[in-house]
CSV table of C-alpha atoms in Angstrom, one decimal:
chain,number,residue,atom,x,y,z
A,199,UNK,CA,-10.6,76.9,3.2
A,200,UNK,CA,-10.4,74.6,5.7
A,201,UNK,CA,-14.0,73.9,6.3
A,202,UNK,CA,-17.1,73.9,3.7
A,203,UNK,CA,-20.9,73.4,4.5
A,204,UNK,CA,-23.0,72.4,1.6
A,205,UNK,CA,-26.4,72.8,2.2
A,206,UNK,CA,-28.8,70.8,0.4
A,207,UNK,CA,-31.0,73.0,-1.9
A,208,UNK,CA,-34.3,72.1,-4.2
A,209,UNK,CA,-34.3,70.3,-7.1
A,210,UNK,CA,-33.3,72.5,-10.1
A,211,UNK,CA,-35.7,72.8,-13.1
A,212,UNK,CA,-34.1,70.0,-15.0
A,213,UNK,CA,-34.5,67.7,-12.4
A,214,UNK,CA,-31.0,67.6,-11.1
A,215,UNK,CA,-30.3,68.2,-7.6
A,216,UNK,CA,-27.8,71.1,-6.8
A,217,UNK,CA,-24.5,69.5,-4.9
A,218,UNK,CA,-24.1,66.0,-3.6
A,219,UNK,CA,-25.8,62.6,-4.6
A,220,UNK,CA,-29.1,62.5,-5.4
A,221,UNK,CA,-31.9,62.1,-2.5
A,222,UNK,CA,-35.4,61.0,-2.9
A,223,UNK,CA,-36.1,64.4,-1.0
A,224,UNK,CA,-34.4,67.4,0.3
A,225,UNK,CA,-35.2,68.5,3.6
A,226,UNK,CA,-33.6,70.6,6.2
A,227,UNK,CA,-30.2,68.8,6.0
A,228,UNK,CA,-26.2,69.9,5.9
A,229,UNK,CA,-22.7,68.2,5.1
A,230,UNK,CA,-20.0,70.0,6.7
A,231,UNK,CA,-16.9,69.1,5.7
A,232,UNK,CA,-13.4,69.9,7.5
A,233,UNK,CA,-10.0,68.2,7.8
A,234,UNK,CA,-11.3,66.4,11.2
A,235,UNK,CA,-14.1,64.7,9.0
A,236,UNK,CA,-17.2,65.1,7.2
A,237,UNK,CA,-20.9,65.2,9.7
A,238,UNK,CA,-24.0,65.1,8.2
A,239,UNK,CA,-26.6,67.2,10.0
A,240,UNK,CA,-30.4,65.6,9.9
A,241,UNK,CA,-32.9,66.9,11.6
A,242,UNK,CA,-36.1,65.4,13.2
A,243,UNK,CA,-38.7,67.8,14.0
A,244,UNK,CA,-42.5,68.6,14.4
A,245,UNK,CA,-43.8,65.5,14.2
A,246,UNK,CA,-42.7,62.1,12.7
A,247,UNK,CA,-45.8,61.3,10.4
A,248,UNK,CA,-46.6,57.0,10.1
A,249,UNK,CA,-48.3,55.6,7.6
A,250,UNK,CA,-51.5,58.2,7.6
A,251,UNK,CA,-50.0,61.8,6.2
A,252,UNK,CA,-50.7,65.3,8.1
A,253,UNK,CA,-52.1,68.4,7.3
A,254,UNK,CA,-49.9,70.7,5.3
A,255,UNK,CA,-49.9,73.2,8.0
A,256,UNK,CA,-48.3,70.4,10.2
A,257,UNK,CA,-44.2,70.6,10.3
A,258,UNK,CA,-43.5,66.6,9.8
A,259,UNK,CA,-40.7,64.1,9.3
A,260,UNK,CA,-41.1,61.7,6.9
A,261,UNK,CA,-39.8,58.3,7.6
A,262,UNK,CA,-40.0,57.3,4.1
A,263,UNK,CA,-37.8,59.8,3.2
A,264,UNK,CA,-35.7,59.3,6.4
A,265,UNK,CA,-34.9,55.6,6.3
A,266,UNK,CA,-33.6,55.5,3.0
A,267,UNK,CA,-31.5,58.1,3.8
A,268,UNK,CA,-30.0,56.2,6.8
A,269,UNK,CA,-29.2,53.5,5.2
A,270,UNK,CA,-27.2,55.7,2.4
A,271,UNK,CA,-25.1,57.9,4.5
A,272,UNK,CA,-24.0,54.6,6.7
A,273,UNK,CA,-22.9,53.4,3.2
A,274,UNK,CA,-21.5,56.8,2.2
A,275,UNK,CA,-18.0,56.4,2.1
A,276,UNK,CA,-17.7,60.4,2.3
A,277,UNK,CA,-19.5,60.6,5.3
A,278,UNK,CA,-17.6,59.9,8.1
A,279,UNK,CA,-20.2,61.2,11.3
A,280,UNK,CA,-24.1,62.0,11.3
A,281,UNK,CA,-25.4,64.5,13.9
A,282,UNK,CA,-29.1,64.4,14.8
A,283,UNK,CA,-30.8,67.8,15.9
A,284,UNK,CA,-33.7,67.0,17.7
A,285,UNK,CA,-37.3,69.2,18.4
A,286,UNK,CA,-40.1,67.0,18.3
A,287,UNK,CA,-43.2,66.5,19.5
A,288,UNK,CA,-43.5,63.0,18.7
A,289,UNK,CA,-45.5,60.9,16.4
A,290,UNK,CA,-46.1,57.4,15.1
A,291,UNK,CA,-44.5,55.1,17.0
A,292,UNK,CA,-43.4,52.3,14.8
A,293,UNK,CA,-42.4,55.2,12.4
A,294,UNK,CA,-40.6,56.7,15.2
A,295,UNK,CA,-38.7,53.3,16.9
A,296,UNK,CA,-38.0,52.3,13.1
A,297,UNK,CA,-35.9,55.0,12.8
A,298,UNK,CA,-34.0,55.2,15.9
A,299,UNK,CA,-33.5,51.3,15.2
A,300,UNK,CA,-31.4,52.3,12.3
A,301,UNK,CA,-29.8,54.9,14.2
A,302,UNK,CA,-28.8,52.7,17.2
A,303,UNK,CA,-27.6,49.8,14.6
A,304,UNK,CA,-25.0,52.3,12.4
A,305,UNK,CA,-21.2,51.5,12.8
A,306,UNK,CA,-20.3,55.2,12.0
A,307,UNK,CA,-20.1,58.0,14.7
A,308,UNK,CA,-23.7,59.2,15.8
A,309,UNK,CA,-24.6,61.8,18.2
A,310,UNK,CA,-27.9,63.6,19.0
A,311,UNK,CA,-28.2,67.1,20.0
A,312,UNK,CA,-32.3,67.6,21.6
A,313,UNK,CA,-33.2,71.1,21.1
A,314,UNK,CA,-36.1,72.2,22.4
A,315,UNK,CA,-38.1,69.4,22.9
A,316,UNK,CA,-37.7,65.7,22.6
A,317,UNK,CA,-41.3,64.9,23.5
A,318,UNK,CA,-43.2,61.1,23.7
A,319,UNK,CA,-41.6,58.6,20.8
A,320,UNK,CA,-38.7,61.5,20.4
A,321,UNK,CA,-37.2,60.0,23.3
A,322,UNK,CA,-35.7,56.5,21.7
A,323,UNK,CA,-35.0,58.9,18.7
A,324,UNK,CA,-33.1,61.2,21.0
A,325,UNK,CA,-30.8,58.1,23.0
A,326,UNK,CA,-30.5,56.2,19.6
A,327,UNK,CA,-27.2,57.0,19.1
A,328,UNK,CA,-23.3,56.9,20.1
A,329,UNK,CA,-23.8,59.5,22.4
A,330,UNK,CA,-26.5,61.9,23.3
A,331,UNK,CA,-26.7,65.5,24.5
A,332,UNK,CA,-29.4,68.0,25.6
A,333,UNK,CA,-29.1,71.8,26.0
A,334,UNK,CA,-30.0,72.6,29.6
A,335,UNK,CA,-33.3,74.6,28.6
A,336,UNK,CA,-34.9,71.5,26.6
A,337,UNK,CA,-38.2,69.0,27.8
A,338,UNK,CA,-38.5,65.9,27.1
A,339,UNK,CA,-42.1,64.2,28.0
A,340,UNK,CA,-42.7,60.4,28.8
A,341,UNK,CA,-45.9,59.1,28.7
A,342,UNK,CA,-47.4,55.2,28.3
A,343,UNK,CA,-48.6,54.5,24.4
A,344,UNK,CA,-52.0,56.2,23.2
A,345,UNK,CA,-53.6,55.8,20.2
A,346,UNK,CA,-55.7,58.1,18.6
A,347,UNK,CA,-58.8,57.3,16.6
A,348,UNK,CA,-61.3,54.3,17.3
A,349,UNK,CA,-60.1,51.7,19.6
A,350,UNK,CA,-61.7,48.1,20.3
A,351,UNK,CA,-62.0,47.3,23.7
A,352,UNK,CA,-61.1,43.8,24.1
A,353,UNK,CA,-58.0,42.3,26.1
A,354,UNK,CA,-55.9,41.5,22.5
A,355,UNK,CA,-56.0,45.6,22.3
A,356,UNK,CA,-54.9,46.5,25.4
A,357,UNK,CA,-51.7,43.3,25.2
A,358,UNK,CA,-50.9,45.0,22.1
A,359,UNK,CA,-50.5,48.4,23.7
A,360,UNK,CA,-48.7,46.5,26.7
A,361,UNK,CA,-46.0,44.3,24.4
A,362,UNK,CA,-45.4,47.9,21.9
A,363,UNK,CA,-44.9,50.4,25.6
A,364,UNK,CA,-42.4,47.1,26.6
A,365,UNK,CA,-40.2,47.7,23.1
A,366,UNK,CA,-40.2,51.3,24.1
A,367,UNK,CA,-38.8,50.7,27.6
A,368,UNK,CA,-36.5,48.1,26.8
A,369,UNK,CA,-34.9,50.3,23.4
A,370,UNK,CA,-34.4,53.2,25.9
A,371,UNK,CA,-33.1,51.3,28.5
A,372,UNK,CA,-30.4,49.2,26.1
A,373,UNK,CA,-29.5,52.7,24.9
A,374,UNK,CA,-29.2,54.6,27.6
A,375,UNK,CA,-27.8,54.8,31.6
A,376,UNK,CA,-31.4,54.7,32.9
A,377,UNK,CA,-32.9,51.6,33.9
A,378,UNK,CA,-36.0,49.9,33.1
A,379,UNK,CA,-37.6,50.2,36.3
A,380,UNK,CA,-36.9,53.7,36.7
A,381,UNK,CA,-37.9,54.5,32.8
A,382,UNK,CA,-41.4,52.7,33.5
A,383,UNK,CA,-42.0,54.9,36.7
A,384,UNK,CA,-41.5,58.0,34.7
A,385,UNK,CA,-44.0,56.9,32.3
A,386,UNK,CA,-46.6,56.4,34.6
A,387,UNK,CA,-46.4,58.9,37.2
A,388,UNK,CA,-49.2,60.6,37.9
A,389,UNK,CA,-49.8,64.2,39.3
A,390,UNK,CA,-47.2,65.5,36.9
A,391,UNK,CA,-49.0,66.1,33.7
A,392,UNK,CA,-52.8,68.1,33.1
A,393,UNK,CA,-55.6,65.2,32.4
A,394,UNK,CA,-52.4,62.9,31.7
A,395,UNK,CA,-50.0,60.4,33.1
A,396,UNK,CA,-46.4,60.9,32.7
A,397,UNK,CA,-43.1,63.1,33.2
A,398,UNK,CA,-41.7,66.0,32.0
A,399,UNK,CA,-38.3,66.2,32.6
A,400,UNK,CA,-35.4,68.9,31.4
A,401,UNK,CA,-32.0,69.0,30.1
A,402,UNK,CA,-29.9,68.5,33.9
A,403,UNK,CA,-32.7,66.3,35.1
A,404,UNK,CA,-32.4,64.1,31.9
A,405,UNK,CA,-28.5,63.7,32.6
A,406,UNK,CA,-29.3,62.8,35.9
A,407,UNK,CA,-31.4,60.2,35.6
A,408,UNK,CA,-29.2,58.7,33.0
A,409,UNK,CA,-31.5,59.4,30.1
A,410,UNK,CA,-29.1,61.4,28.4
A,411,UNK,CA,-25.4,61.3,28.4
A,412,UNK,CA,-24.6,65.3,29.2
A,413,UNK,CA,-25.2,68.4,28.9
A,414,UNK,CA,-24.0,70.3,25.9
A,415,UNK,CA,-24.5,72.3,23.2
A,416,UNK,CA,-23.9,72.4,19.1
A,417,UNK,CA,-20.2,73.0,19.4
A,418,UNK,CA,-20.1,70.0,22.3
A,419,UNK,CA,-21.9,67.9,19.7
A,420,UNK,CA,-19.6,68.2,17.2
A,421,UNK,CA,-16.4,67.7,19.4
A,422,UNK,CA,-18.2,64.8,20.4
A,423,UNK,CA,-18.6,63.4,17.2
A,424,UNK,CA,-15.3,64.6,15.5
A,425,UNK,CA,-13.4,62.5,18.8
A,426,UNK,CA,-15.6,59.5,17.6
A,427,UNK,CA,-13.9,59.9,14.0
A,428,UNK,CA,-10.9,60.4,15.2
A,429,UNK,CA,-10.5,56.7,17.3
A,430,UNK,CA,-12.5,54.7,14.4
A,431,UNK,CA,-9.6,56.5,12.4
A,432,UNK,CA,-7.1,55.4,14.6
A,433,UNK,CA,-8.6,51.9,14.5
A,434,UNK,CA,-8.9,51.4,11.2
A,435,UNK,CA,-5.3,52.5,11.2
A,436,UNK,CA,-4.1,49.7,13.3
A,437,UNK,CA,-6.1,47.1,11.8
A,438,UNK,CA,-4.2,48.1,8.1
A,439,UNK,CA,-0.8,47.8,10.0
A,440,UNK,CA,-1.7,44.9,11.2
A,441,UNK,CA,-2.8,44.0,8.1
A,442,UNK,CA,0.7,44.3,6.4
């Protein structure tokens, strides 16, 4: 056949993993393999748990389970793309920027594909890569950094909120065709959201305001990603010939 999808499975009895390399977890994840190349699908849903772990009834994604995995798929010399599905509410946001850090800072072909929802720290997550793309019926919300739990109201607190919303801003505006400005007025618009400050915006609105590449769907994604495989090929190419 010309194309195989291996999905990863649960660990066997024996403690052997069925197909592929060994992962420190299996989760929701695909390798789908064809004579264009070889995408790996991860997916970031619910919502990206920190350092303090959810409820069991919460659907999470685990950035200890997700950086590692990063950084072996951009060493994977098998893997030639990696496609990121995308419904999320949000979550911790130095777990949530982390990751999208090593998305943005991968050489091989990325895309993102928001489904759904690609709510609050979601949104670097969502632009991180190569190229982005949102179905027309998905949300994504932007609001200013809140922290839950107890808070101490003195002026280091509220700087510390300040400098983490400016590496927000300024990763989404490096990776993306909106502007800083522009991102920052969406964040705190008011009117918008119920006994909140922020946007909600959907999938044309998003391309429009240059927070998302374009509109598309799976079979867009992959195109996408397969034409990214396809010119590192043909670099890589010229750099051997010009190499002999």
């Amino acid at each position: 056949m010309d194309e195989e999808t291996k999905t990863t499975g649960p660990c066997q009895e024996d403690g052997q993993q069925t197909g592929g390399p060994q992962r420190i977890v299996d989760f929701g994840s695909a390798v789908s393999r064809s004579r264009r190349g070889n995408i790996y699908t991860l997916t970031i849903i619910g919502q990206v748990e920190g350092h303090q772990v959810l409820p069991e009834t919460a659907k999470t994604t685990k950035y200890e389970h997700v950086m590692p995995l990063l950084a072996s798929l951009e060493q994977d010399e098998e893997i030639d793309g990696v496609l990121l599905l995308l419904n999320t509410v949000g979550g911790d946001i130095e777990a949530g920027l982390g990751i999208a850090e090593l998305v943005a800072g991968m050489r091989k072909p990325t895309a993102s594909l928001v489904l759904g929802g690609g709510h609050s720290i979601g949104v670097p997550l969502a632009v991180a890569p190569r190229v982005s793309l949102i179905v027309p019926s998905a949300s994504m919300t932007i609001h200013p950094v809140r922290m839950n739990g107890t808070v101490i109201a003195a002026p280091q607190t509220f700087n510390y909120f300040e400098r983490i919303q400016e590496r927000i801003v300024s990763f989404v505006a490096k990776n993306s065709g909106i502007s800083k400005k522009k991102f920052l007025s969406l964040m705190l618009k008011t009117g918008e959201m119920a006994a909140d400050v922020g946007s909600v915006i959907y999938g044309e609105e998003a391309v429009e305001l240059g927070l998302i590449d374009r509109i598309g769907g799976l079979g867009d994604a992959l195109d996408c990603l397969y034409e990214q495989i396809a010119q590192a090929r043909r670099e890589r190419e010229e750099r051997l010939a010009e190499a002999t």
